[in-house]
PDB file of C-alpha atoms and ligand atoms in Angstrom:
ATOM      1  CA  MET A   3       9.452 -10.162  20.471  1.00 97.00           C
ATOM      2  CA  LYS A   4      10.460 -12.332  17.530  1.00 98.00           C
ATOM      3  CA  ILE A   5      10.077 -11.111  13.954  1.00 98.00           C
ATOM      4  CA  PHE A   6       9.643 -13.357  10.939  1.00 98.00           C
ATOM      5  CA  SER A   7       9.395 -12.428   7.294  1.00 98.00           C
ATOM      6  CA  GLY A   8       7.682 -14.062   4.353  1.00 98.00           C
ATOM      7  CA  CYS A   9       9.453 -13.878   0.985  1.00 98.00           C
ATOM      8  CA  SER A  10       7.520 -10.954  -0.474  1.00 98.00           C
ATOM      9  CA  ASN A  11       9.403  -8.014   1.039  1.00 98.00           C
ATOM     10  CA  VAL A  12      12.479  -9.128   2.979  1.00 98.00           C
ATOM     11  CA  PRO A  13      14.342  -5.765   2.640  1.00 98.00           C
ATOM     12  CA  LEU A  14      11.505  -3.945   4.442  1.00 98.00           C
ATOM     13  CA  ALA A  15      11.267  -6.652   7.127  1.00 98.00           C
ATOM     14  CA  GLU A  16      15.038  -6.433   7.704  1.00 98.00           C
ATOM     15  CA  LYS A  17      14.852  -2.653   8.069  1.00 98.00           C
ATOM     16  CA  VAL A  18      12.016  -2.953  10.602  1.00 98.00           C
ATOM     17  CA  ALA A  19      13.941  -5.556  12.601  1.00 98.00           C
ATOM     18  CA  ASN A  20      17.084  -3.352  12.521  1.00 98.00           C
ATOM     19  CA  GLU A  21      15.123  -0.365  13.784  1.00 98.00           C
ATOM     20  CA  LEU A  22      14.037  -2.490  16.751  1.00 98.00           C
ATOM     21  CA  GLY A  23      17.564  -3.762  17.388  1.00 98.00           C
ATOM     22  CA  LEU A  24      16.497  -7.296  16.411  1.00 98.00           C
ATOM     23  CA  ARG A  25      17.327  -9.783  13.676  1.00 98.00           C
ATOM     24  CA  LEU A  26      14.772 -11.639  11.583  1.00 98.00           C
ATOM     25  CA  SER A  27      14.127 -15.131  12.944  1.00 98.00           C
ATOM     26  CA  PRO A  28      15.017 -17.807  10.383  1.00 98.00           C
ATOM     27  CA  ILE A  29      12.407 -19.686   8.377  1.00 98.00           C
ATOM     28  CA  GLU A  30      13.010 -22.543   5.986  1.00 98.00           C
ATOM     29  CA  PHE A  31      11.014 -22.239   2.754  1.00 98.00           C
ATOM     30  CA  HIS A  32      10.673 -25.197   0.439  1.00 98.00           C
ATOM     31  CA  ILE A  33       8.840 -25.572  -2.869  1.00 97.00           C
ATOM     32  CA  PHE A  34       7.959 -29.108  -3.937  1.00 98.00           C
ATOM     33  CA  PRO A  35       8.218 -30.102  -7.608  1.00 98.00           C
ATOM     34  CA  ASP A  36       4.435 -29.722  -8.013  1.00 97.00           C
ATOM     35  CA  GLY A  37       4.543 -26.128  -6.718  1.00 95.00           C
ATOM     36  CA  GLU A  38       3.225 -26.801  -3.198  1.00 97.00           C
ATOM     37  CA  ARG A  39       4.990 -24.866  -0.459  1.00 96.00           C
ATOM     38  CA  ARG A  40       6.259 -25.798   2.975  1.00 97.00           C
ATOM     39  CA  VAL A  41       7.423 -23.396   5.669  1.00 98.00           C
ATOM     40  CA  LYS A  42       9.263 -24.353   8.848  1.00 98.00           C
ATOM     41  CA  LEU A  43      10.193 -21.967  11.632  1.00 98.00           C
ATOM     42  CA  ASN A  44      13.824 -22.369  12.635  1.00 98.00           C
ATOM     43  CA  ASP A  45      13.434 -20.544  15.932  1.00 98.00           C
ATOM     44  CA  THR A  46      11.498 -21.272  19.100  1.00 98.00           C
ATOM     45  CA  VAL A  47       8.460 -19.123  19.800  1.00 98.00           C
ATOM     46  CA  ILE A  48       6.911 -20.712  22.897  1.00 98.00           C
ATOM     47  CA  ASP A  49       5.314 -17.926  24.944  1.00 98.00           C
ATOM     48  CA  GLU A  50       6.821 -15.281  22.662  1.00 98.00           C
ATOM     49  CA  ASP A  51       5.080 -12.284  21.133  1.00 98.00           C
ATOM     50  CA  THR A  52       5.640 -12.832  17.437  1.00 98.00           C
ATOM     51  CA  VAL A  53       5.404 -10.679  14.337  1.00 98.00           C
ATOM     52  CA  ILE A  54       5.164 -11.824  10.754  1.00 98.00           C
ATOM     53  CA  ILE A  55       5.840  -9.240   8.029  1.00 99.00           C
ATOM     54  CA  GLN A  56       4.454 -10.081   4.618  1.00 98.00           C
ATOM     55  CA  SER A  57       3.111  -7.824   1.870  1.00 98.00           C
ATOM     56  CA  THR A  58       0.428  -9.547  -0.140  1.00 98.00           C
ATOM     57  CA  ALA A  59       1.264  -7.907  -3.461  1.00 98.00           C
ATOM     58  CA  ALA A  60       1.963  -9.898  -6.636  1.00 97.00           C
ATOM     59  CA  PRO A  61       2.100 -12.852  -6.759  1.00 97.00           C
ATOM     60  CA  VAL A  62      -0.886 -12.157  -4.507  1.00 98.00           C
ATOM     61  CA  ASP A  63      -2.246 -15.668  -3.909  1.00 98.00           C
ATOM     62  CA  GLN A  64       1.204 -17.145  -3.361  1.00 98.00           C
ATOM     63  CA  ASN A  65       2.107 -14.437  -0.846  1.00 98.00           C
ATOM     64  CA  TYR A  66      -1.183 -14.903   0.993  1.00 98.00           C
ATOM     65  CA  MET A  67      -0.680 -18.687   1.189  1.00 98.00           C
ATOM     66  CA  GLU A  68       2.814 -18.206   2.565  1.00 98.00           C
ATOM     67  CA  LEU A  69       1.446 -15.789   5.162  1.00 98.00           C
ATOM     68  CA  PHE A  70      -1.251 -18.285   6.181  1.00 98.00           C
ATOM     69  CA  PHE A  71       1.302 -21.100   6.549  1.00 98.00           C
ATOM     70  CA  ILE A  72       3.614 -18.970   8.699  1.00 98.00           C
ATOM     71  CA  ILE A  73       0.720 -17.897  10.944  1.00 98.00           C
ATOM     72  CA  ASP A  74      -0.300 -21.538  11.300  1.00 98.00           C
ATOM     73  CA  ALA A  75       3.274 -22.561  12.140  1.00 98.00           C
ATOM     74  CA  LEU A  76       3.538 -19.795  14.771  1.00 98.00           C
ATOM     75  CA  LYS A  77       0.268 -20.881  16.369  1.00 98.00           C
ATOM     76  CA  ARG A  78       1.201 -24.563  16.416  1.00 98.00           C
ATOM     77  CA  SER A  79       4.620 -23.747  17.843  1.00 98.00           C
ATOM     78  CA  GLY A  80       3.146 -22.039  20.906  1.00 98.00           C
ATOM     79  CA  ALA A  81       3.497 -18.305  20.157  1.00 98.00           C
ATOM     80  CA  ARG A  82       1.810 -16.180  22.833  1.00 98.00           C
ATOM     81  CA  SER A  83       0.616 -13.622  20.306  1.00 98.00           C
ATOM     82  CA  ILE A  84       0.774 -13.201  16.545  1.00 98.00           C
ATOM     83  CA  THR A  85       0.800  -9.812  14.871  1.00 98.00           C
ATOM     84  CA  ALA A  86       0.600  -9.857  11.094  1.00 98.00           C
ATOM     85  CA  VAL A  87       2.163  -6.782   9.522  1.00 99.00           C
ATOM     86  CA  ILE A  88       0.735  -6.628   6.004  1.00 99.00           C
ATOM     87  CA  PRO A  89       2.082  -3.348   4.612  1.00 98.00           C
ATOM     88  CA  TYR A  90       0.170  -3.822   1.366  1.00 98.00           C
ATOM     89  CA  LEU A  91      -3.064  -5.774   1.804  1.00 98.00           C
ATOM     90  CA  GLY A  92      -3.848  -7.675  -1.385  1.00 98.00           C
ATOM     91  CA  TYR A  93      -7.462  -7.765  -2.650  1.00 98.00           C
ATOM     92  CA  GLN A  94      -8.276  -4.576  -0.751  1.00 98.00           C
ATOM     93  CA  ARG A  95     -10.024  -3.101  -3.781  1.00 96.00           C
ATOM     94  CA  GLN A  96     -12.451  -6.043  -3.712  1.00 96.00           C
ATOM     95  CA  ASP A  97     -13.933  -5.105  -0.359  1.00 95.00           C
ATOM     96  CA  HIS A  98     -17.606  -5.286  -1.350  1.00 95.00           C
ATOM     97  CA  VAL A  99     -19.913  -6.617  -4.058  1.00 95.00           C
ATOM     98  CA  PHE A 100     -19.780  -4.255  -7.036  1.00 93.00           C
ATOM     99  CA  ARG A 101     -21.979  -6.398  -9.315  1.00 94.00           C
ATOM    100  CA  ASP A 102     -24.419  -9.170  -8.345  1.00 96.00           C
ATOM    101  CA  GLY A 103     -22.764 -12.575  -8.384  1.00 97.00           C
ATOM    102  CA  GLU A 104     -19.286 -11.420  -7.335  1.00 96.00           C
ATOM    103  CA  SER A 105     -17.353 -12.759  -4.361  1.00 97.00           C
ATOM    104  CA  VAL A 106     -15.890 -10.368  -1.789  1.00 97.00           C
ATOM    105  CA  SER A 107     -12.316 -11.540  -2.124  1.00 98.00           C
ATOM    106  CA  LEU A 108     -10.912  -9.422   0.687  1.00 98.00           C
ATOM    107  CA  GLN A 109     -13.473 -10.848   3.097  1.00 98.00           C
ATOM    108  CA  VAL A 110     -12.362 -14.381   2.161  1.00 98.00           C
ATOM    109  CA  MET A 111      -8.741 -13.550   3.022  1.00 98.00           C
ATOM    110  CA  ILE A 112      -9.822 -11.949   6.289  1.00 98.00           C
ATOM    111  CA  ARG A 113     -11.894 -15.009   7.285  1.00 98.00           C
ATOM    112  CA  ILE A 114      -8.909 -17.272   6.698  1.00 98.00           C
ATOM    113  CA  MET A 115      -6.613 -15.102   8.824  1.00 98.00           C
ATOM    114  CA  GLU A 116      -9.183 -14.934  11.593  1.00 97.00           C
ATOM    115  CA  SER A 117      -9.687 -18.686  11.555  1.00 98.00           C
ATOM    116  CA  LEU A 118      -5.912 -19.072  11.950  1.00 98.00           C
ATOM    117  CA  GLU A 119      -6.225 -16.945  15.111  1.00 97.00           C
ATOM    118  CA  VAL A 120      -4.038 -13.972  14.299  1.00 98.00           C
ATOM    119  CA  ASP A 121      -4.259 -11.495  17.178  1.00 98.00           C
ATOM    120  CA  ASN A 122      -3.569  -8.188  15.432  1.00 97.00           C
ATOM    121  CA  ILE A 123      -3.135  -6.816  11.960  1.00 98.00           C
ATOM    122  CA  ILE A 124      -1.042  -3.785  11.068  1.00 98.00           C
ATOM    123  CA  SER A 125      -1.409  -2.346   7.590  1.00 98.00           C
ATOM    124  CA  ILE A 126      -0.733   0.906   5.777  1.00 98.00           C
ATOM    125  CA  ASP A 127      -3.015   3.297   3.875  1.00 98.00           C
ATOM    126  CA  LEU A 128      -5.922   0.975   3.248  1.00 98.00           C
ATOM    127  CA  HIS A 129      -7.971   1.636   0.144  1.00 96.00           C
ATOM    128  CA  SER A 130     -11.182   2.430   2.013  1.00 94.00           C
ATOM    129  CA  ILE A 131     -12.113   3.631   5.480  1.00 91.00           C
ATOM    130  CA  LYS A 132     -14.473   0.661   5.838  1.00 93.00           C
ATOM    131  CA  ILE A 133     -11.854  -2.092   5.523  1.00 97.00           C
ATOM    132  CA  PRO A 134     -10.953  -2.294   9.250  1.00 96.00           C
ATOM    133  CA  GLU A 135     -14.667  -2.887   9.966  1.00 96.00           C
ATOM    134  CA  LEU A 136     -14.527  -6.107   7.922  1.00 97.00           C
ATOM    135  CA  PHE A 137     -12.201  -7.638  10.523  1.00 97.00           C
ATOM    136  CA  HIS A 138     -13.256  -9.092  13.867  1.00 96.00           C
ATOM    137  CA  ILE A 139      -9.724  -8.642  15.179  1.00 96.00           C
ATOM    138  CA  GLN A 140      -7.831  -5.477  15.955  1.00 96.00           C
ATOM    139  CA  VAL A 141      -6.510  -3.628  12.899  1.00 98.00           C
ATOM    140  CA  LYS A 142      -4.072  -0.766  13.210  1.00 98.00           C
ATOM    141  CA  GLN A 143      -3.849   1.368  10.116  1.00 97.00           C
ATOM    142  CA  LEU A 144      -0.629   3.338   9.660  1.00 98.00           C
ATOM    143  CA  SER A 145      -0.085   6.000   7.014  1.00 98.00           C
ATOM    144  CA  ALA A 146       2.608   7.216   4.662  1.00 98.00           C
ATOM    145  CA  LEU A 147       0.924  10.628   4.436  1.00 98.00           C
ATOM    146  CA  PRO A 148       3.256  12.261   7.000  1.00 98.00           C
ATOM    147  CA  LEU A 149       6.257  11.104   4.904  1.00 98.00           C
ATOM    148  CA  PHE A 150       4.642  12.553   1.786  1.00 98.00           C
ATOM    149  CA  ALA A 151       3.726  15.784   3.574  1.00 98.00           C
ATOM    150  CA  GLU A 152       7.424  16.394   4.376  1.00 98.00           C
ATOM    151  CA  GLN A 153       8.321  16.143   0.688  1.00 98.00           C
ATOM    152  CA  ILE A 154       5.365  18.245  -0.449  1.00 98.00           C
ATOM    153  CA  LYS A 155       6.285  20.921   2.071  1.00 98.00           C
ATOM    154  CA  LYS A 156       9.743  21.217   0.476  1.00 98.00           C
ATOM    155  CA  LEU A 157       8.215  21.406  -3.009  1.00 98.00           C
ATOM    156  CA  SER A 158       5.750  24.098  -1.954  1.00 97.00           C
ATOM    157  CA  GLN A 159       8.511  26.176  -0.375  1.00 96.00           C
ATOM    158  CA  GLN A 160      10.120  26.461  -3.846  1.00 95.00           C
ATOM    159  CA  LYS A 161       6.858  27.241  -5.638  1.00 96.00           C
ATOM    160  CA  GLU A 162       3.131  27.400  -4.799  1.00 97.00           C
ATOM    161  CA  CYS A 163       1.463  23.984  -4.996  1.00 97.00           C
ATOM    162  CA  SER A 164      -1.986  22.518  -4.900  1.00 98.00           C
ATOM    163  CA  LEU A 165      -2.919  18.965  -4.011  1.00 98.00           C
ATOM    164  CA  VAL A 166      -4.915  16.721  -6.323  1.00 98.00           C
ATOM    165  CA  SER A 167      -6.830  13.546  -5.640  1.00 98.00           C
ATOM    166  CA  PRO A 168      -7.055  11.619  -8.902  1.00 98.00           C
ATOM    167  CA  ASP A 169     -10.503  10.278  -7.970  1.00 95.00           C
ATOM    168  CA  LEU A 170     -13.363  10.954  -5.581  1.00 94.00           C
ATOM    169  CA  GLY A 171     -12.508   7.838  -3.547  1.00 93.00           C
ATOM    170  CA  GLY A 172      -9.407   9.703  -2.391  1.00 96.00           C
ATOM    171  CA  LEU A 173     -11.178  12.752  -0.936  1.00 96.00           C
ATOM    172  CA  ARG A 174     -10.676  11.670   2.679  1.00 96.00           C
ATOM    173  CA  ARG A 175      -6.977  11.089   1.999  1.00 97.00           C
ATOM    174  CA  ILE A 176      -6.519  14.459   0.272  1.00 97.00           C
ATOM    175  CA  ARG A 177      -8.267  16.294   3.111  1.00 97.00           C
ATOM    176  CA  MET A 178      -6.000  14.567   5.629  1.00 98.00           C
ATOM    177  CA  ILE A 179      -2.781  15.517   3.847  1.00 98.00           C
ATOM    178  CA  SER A 180      -4.104  19.023   3.243  1.00 98.00           C
ATOM    179  CA  GLU A 181      -4.535  19.358   7.014  1.00 98.00           C
ATOM    180  CA  LEU A 182      -0.965  18.162   7.593  1.00 98.00           C
ATOM    181  CA  LEU A 183       0.122  20.953   5.224  1.00 98.00           C
ATOM    182  CA  ASP A 184      -1.725  23.861   6.869  1.00 97.00           C
ATOM    183  CA  ASN A 185      -4.801  23.348   4.705  1.00 97.00           C
ATOM    184  CA  MET A 186      -3.007  23.385   1.371  1.00 98.00           C
ATOM    185  CA  PRO A 187      -5.676  23.856  -1.362  1.00 97.00           C
ATOM    186  CA  TRP A 188      -6.871  20.771  -3.220  1.00 97.00           C
ATOM    187  CA  VAL A 189      -9.061  19.690  -6.103  1.00 97.00           C
ATOM    188  CA  ALA A 190     -10.042  16.236  -7.343  1.00 97.00           C
ATOM    189  CA  THR A 191     -10.365  14.802 -10.803  1.00 97.00           C
ATOM    190  CA  VAL A 192     -13.398  12.561 -11.266  1.00 96.00           C
ATOM    191  CA  LYS A 193     -12.790   8.995 -12.413  1.00 95.00           C
ATOM    192  CA  ASP A 194     -15.440   6.784 -14.009  1.00 94.00           C
ATOM    193  CA  ARG A 195     -14.827   3.058 -14.217  1.00 89.00           C
ATOM    194  CA  ASP A 196     -16.510   0.441 -16.400  1.00 90.00           C
ATOM    195  CA  LEU A 197     -17.171  -2.269 -13.804  1.00 87.00           C
ATOM    196  CA  GLN A 198     -16.921  -5.088 -16.305  1.00 87.00           C
ATOM    197  CA  SER A 199     -13.804  -4.195 -18.290  1.00 89.00           C
ATOM    198  CA  GLY A 200     -12.166  -2.092 -15.557  1.00 86.00           C
ATOM    199  CA  ASP A 201     -11.486   0.687 -18.124  1.00 92.00           C
ATOM    200  CA  ILE A 202     -11.371   4.166 -16.660  1.00 94.00           C
ATOM    201  CA  SER A 203     -11.933   7.674 -17.930  1.00 96.00           C
ATOM    202  CA  ILE A 204     -11.175  10.981 -16.212  1.00 95.00           C
ATOM    203  CA  LYS A 205     -12.916  13.977 -17.725  1.00 92.00           C
ATOM    204  CA  SER A 206     -14.068  16.380 -15.005  1.00 94.00           C
ATOM    205  CA  PHE A 207     -13.126  18.032 -11.730  1.00 95.00           C
ATOM    206  CA  GLU A 208     -14.537  18.375  -8.233  1.00 93.00           C
ATOM    207  CA  GLY A 209     -13.590  21.383  -6.133  1.00 91.00           C
ATOM    208  CA  ASP A 210     -12.711  25.005  -6.703  1.00 92.00           C
ATOM    209  CA  MET A 211     -10.657  25.248  -9.901  1.00 92.00           C
ATOM    210  CA  ALA A 212      -9.443  28.697  -8.885  1.00 93.00           C
ATOM    211  CA  LEU A 213      -7.300  26.852  -6.331  1.00 92.00           C
ATOM    212  CA  LEU A 214      -5.396  24.935  -8.993  1.00 95.00           C
ATOM    213  CA  LYS A 215      -1.760  26.091  -9.159  1.00 97.00           C
ATOM    214  CA  LYS A 216       0.773  25.539 -11.940  1.00 97.00           C
ATOM    215  CA  ARG A 217       2.546  22.935  -9.778  1.00 98.00           C
ATOM    216  CA  VAL A 218       0.483  20.071  -8.349  1.00 98.00           C
ATOM    217  CA  CYS A 219       1.111  17.094  -6.100  1.00 98.00           C
ATOM    218  CA  ILE A 220      -1.195  14.194  -6.913  1.00 98.00           C
ATOM    219  CA  VAL A 221      -1.766  11.868  -3.956  1.00 98.00           C
ATOM    220  CA  ASP A 222      -3.184   8.336  -4.246  1.00 98.00           C
ATOM    221  CA  ASP A 223      -3.092   5.092  -2.274  1.00 98.00           C
ATOM    222  CA  MET A 224      -1.599   2.955  -5.029  1.00 98.00           C
ATOM    223  CA  ILE A 225      -0.410   2.864  -8.613  1.00 98.00           C
ATOM    224  CA  SER A 226      -1.282  -0.310 -10.459  1.00 97.00           C
ATOM    225  CA  SER A 227      -1.595   0.128 -14.250  1.00 96.00           C
ATOM    226  CA  GLY A 228      -0.691   3.827 -13.901  1.00 97.00           C
ATOM    227  CA  LYS A 229      -3.723   4.842 -15.978  1.00 96.00           C
ATOM    228  CA  THR A 230      -5.457   6.767 -13.175  1.00 97.00           C
ATOM    229  CA  ILE A 231      -2.423   8.976 -12.642  1.00 98.00           C
ATOM    230  CA  VAL A 232      -1.675   9.475 -16.322  1.00 97.00           C
ATOM    231  CA  GLN A 233      -5.280  10.370 -17.224  1.00 97.00           C
ATOM    232  CA  SER A 234      -5.534  12.725 -14.268  1.00 98.00           C
ATOM    233  CA  VAL A 235      -2.297  14.417 -15.401  1.00 98.00           C
ATOM    234  CA  GLN A 236      -3.636  14.772 -18.961  1.00 97.00           C
ATOM    235  CA  LEU A 237      -6.785  16.540 -17.758  1.00 97.00           C
ATOM    236  CA  LEU A 238      -4.804  18.781 -15.407  1.00 97.00           C
ATOM    237  CA  GLN A 239      -2.418  19.693 -18.215  1.00 97.00           C
ATOM    238  CA  LYS A 240      -5.349  20.734 -20.425  1.00 97.00           C
ATOM    239  CA  ASN A 241      -6.384  23.001 -17.572  1.00 96.00           C
ATOM    240  CA  GLY A 242      -3.111  24.869 -17.306  1.00 96.00           C
ATOM    241  CA  VAL A 243      -1.060  22.803 -14.844  1.00 97.00           C
ATOM    242  CA  GLU A 244       2.635  22.705 -15.791  1.00 98.00           C
ATOM    243  CA  GLU A 245       4.428  20.616 -13.150  1.00 98.00           C
ATOM    244  CA  PHE A 246       3.374  17.276 -11.716  1.00 98.00           C
ATOM    245  CA  TYR A 247       4.634  15.380  -8.690  1.00 98.00           C
ATOM    246  CA  VAL A 248       3.008  12.081  -7.790  1.00 98.00           C
ATOM    247  CA  PHE A 249       2.761  10.465  -4.357  1.00 98.00           C
ATOM    248  CA  ALA A 250       1.333   6.952  -3.962  1.00 98.00           C
ATOM    249  CA  THR A 251       1.853   4.662  -0.985  1.00 98.00           C
ATOM    250  CA  HIS A 252       1.800   1.295  -2.737  1.00 98.00           C
ATOM    251  CA  PRO A 253       3.893   0.748  -5.912  1.00 98.00           C
ATOM    252  CA  VAL A 254       1.864  -2.162  -7.248  1.00 98.00           C
ATOM    253  CA  PHE A 255       3.174  -1.380 -10.774  1.00 98.00           C
ATOM    254  CA  SER A 256       1.389  -3.853 -13.009  1.00 95.00           C
ATOM    255  CA  LYS A 257       1.575  -4.100 -16.800  1.00 87.00           C
ATOM    256  CA  ASP A 258       3.590  -1.242 -18.332  1.00 95.00           C
ATOM    257  CA  ALA A 259       2.900   1.266 -15.527  1.00 98.00           C
ATOM    258  CA  THR A 260       6.551   2.136 -15.039  1.00 98.00           C
ATOM    259  CA  THR A 261       7.068   2.990 -18.732  1.00 98.00           C
ATOM    260  CA  LEU A 262       3.863   5.052 -18.757  1.00 98.00           C
ATOM    261  CA  LEU A 263       5.055   7.046 -15.755  1.00 98.00           C
ATOM    262  CA  GLN A 264       8.649   7.491 -16.938  1.00 98.00           C
ATOM    263  CA  ASP A 265       7.508   8.626 -20.422  1.00 98.00           C
ATOM    264  CA  SER A 266       4.939  11.098 -19.040  1.00 98.00           C
ATOM    265  CA  VAL A 267       5.333  14.800 -18.220  1.00 98.00           C
ATOM    266  CA  ILE A 268       5.467  13.905 -14.519  1.00 98.00           C
ATOM    267  CA  SER A 269       8.626  15.265 -12.824  1.00 98.00           C
ATOM    268  CA  LYS A 270       8.884  12.710 -10.029  1.00 98.00           C
ATOM    269  CA  VAL A 271       6.978   9.742  -8.589  1.00 98.00           C
ATOM    270  CA  PHE A 272       7.286   9.175  -4.847  1.00 99.00           C
ATOM    271  CA  VAL A 273       6.201   5.796  -3.483  1.00 98.00           C
ATOM    272  CA  THR A 274       7.028   3.746  -0.391  1.00 99.00           C
ATOM    273  CA  ASP A 275       8.544   0.337   0.178  1.00 98.00           C
ATOM    274  CA  THR A 276       5.282  -1.344   1.269  1.00 98.00           C
ATOM    275  CA  VAL A 277       5.721  -3.363  -1.926  1.00 98.00           C
ATOM    276  CA  ARG A 278       9.195  -4.520  -2.977  1.00 98.00           C
ATOM    277  CA  ILE A 279      10.002  -3.053  -6.384  1.00 98.00           C
ATOM    278  CA  PRO A 280      12.000  -5.430  -8.572  1.00 96.00           C
ATOM    279  CA  VAL A 281      14.955  -3.903 -10.416  1.00 96.00           C
ATOM    280  CA  GLU A 282      13.145  -4.101 -13.765  1.00 94.00           C
ATOM    281  CA  HIS A 283      10.347  -1.899 -12.365  1.00 96.00           C
ATOM    282  CA  ARG A 284      12.631   0.887 -11.176  1.00 97.00           C
ATOM    283  CA  PHE A 285      12.874   4.012 -13.298  1.00 98.00           C
ATOM    284  CA  PRO A 286      14.760   7.330 -13.099  1.00 98.00           C
ATOM    285  CA  LYS A 287      11.775   9.445 -11.982  1.00 98.00           C
ATOM    286  CA  LEU A 288      11.038   7.094  -9.069  1.00 98.00           C
ATOM    287  CA  GLU A 289      11.915   7.862  -5.448  1.00 98.00           C
ATOM    288  CA  VAL A 290      11.182   5.304  -2.721  1.00 98.00           C
ATOM    289  CA  LEU A 291      10.549   6.454   0.855  1.00 98.00           C
ATOM    290  CA  SER A 292      10.668   3.856   3.609  1.00 98.00           C
ATOM    291  CA  VAL A 293       7.836   3.037   5.991  1.00 98.00           C
ATOM    292  CA  ALA A 294      10.169   0.918   8.160  1.00 98.00           C
ATOM    293  CA  ASP A 295      10.395   3.544  10.947  1.00 98.00           C
ATOM    294  CA  THR A 296       6.610   3.933  10.968  1.00 98.00           C
ATOM    295  CA  ILE A 297       6.101   0.169  11.376  1.00 98.00           C
ATOM    296  CA  ALA A 298       8.894  -0.187  13.934  1.00 98.00           C
ATOM    297  CA  ALA A 299       7.464   2.671  16.042  1.00 98.00           C
ATOM    298  CA  GLU A 300       4.071   0.942  16.102  1.00 98.00           C
ATOM    299  CA  LEU A 301       5.594  -2.432  17.073  1.00 98.00           C
ATOM    300  CA  GLN A 302       7.602  -0.765  19.810  1.00 96.00           C
ATOM    301  CA  GLU A 303       4.391   0.552  21.350  1.00 90.00           C
ATOM    302  CA  LYS A 304       2.856  -2.925  21.551  1.00 76.00           C
TER     303      LYS A 304
HETATM  304  C1  LIG B  18      -8.554   3.315  -7.022  1.00 50.28           C
HETATM  305  O1  LIG B  18      -9.608   3.752  -6.671  1.00 50.28           O
HETATM  306  C2  LIG B  18      -7.252   3.536  -6.339  1.00 50.28           C
HETATM  307  O2  LIG B  18      -7.299   4.557  -5.399  1.00 50.28           O
HETATM  308  C3  LIG B  18      -6.178   3.835  -7.370  1.00 50.28           C
HETATM  309  O3  LIG B  18      -6.430   5.097  -7.952  1.00 50.28           O
HETATM  310  C4  LIG B  18      -6.164   2.799  -8.432  1.00 50.28           C
HETATM  311  O4  LIG B  18      -6.212   1.519  -7.888  1.00 50.28           O
HETATM  312  C5  LIG B  18      -4.954   2.949  -9.323  1.00 50.28           C
HETATM  313  O5  LIG B  18      -5.038   1.975 -10.307  1.00 50.28           O
HETATM  314  P1  LIG B  18      -4.394   2.193 -11.727  1.00 50.28           P
HETATM  315  O6  LIG B  18      -2.963   2.618 -11.522  1.00 50.28           O
HETATM  316  O7  LIG B  18      -4.514   0.834 -12.372  1.00 50.28           O
HETATM  317  O8  LIG B  18      -5.184   3.211 -12.460  1.00 50.28           O
END
């Protein structure tokens, strides 16, 4: 097996390769003065099973293009199989038409990858259960929930905890992690979104409020602007919760999310390394858990 990495998350790709006792195969990246990109594989792949690791987080379009070019280069160079490991799948929140006249951006990305003849996709904690069905190729979905469950178990051994999903879209996720934690009690806050402006408001709950403890662990798939988490925390606080721990797989961290989180009453924010966090987006309350072992274990099984 030969493993290549795009530029979006080299530290994660290196960790995965290390876990497998391999080194990343070299690629030459070049940017022309007009911004066009060129990639060139500097390793032979004829009849090899190949893996390309690339998170399609910001800059989303650039990272997707780079992924497409590497897949194309692998195909043209005679790879036997191509597995694209996309720890964070960009555009996954645009997986269907919300308002008439919209494109389904995720579907566009999927069509391109399929036309380039990728054999398999591996991704982590996809936004919706329906996303794998949009692909005509095999998609393996891995999860960071077991990593989060380990941390939540430690927190609940110190003090009783309940789980919280910050929106109803996360109910499946919260039930899954609750099961991993011997059916730890959970509630959800209910998020409404203005489909045009994207503004959100969180004002009510779903579930049995009697189950809400003073310490909660909020679990979500991603943090982008940070508003979902912060508004959920505000409502929980009004309802007697005193301690907040946040768990989100993908640290998308757009706008001033990191300041919002650091300046909040939240004690700690656990995320994973599916998205590389630049130094300027790191903050004292942040702890990053690695999904490298999870990805490596899946590749080993192939
Ligand atoms: C949305 O349904 C997702 O599960 C996340 O809750 C959301 O994308 C987080 O976005 P933000 O941090 O911008 O509120």
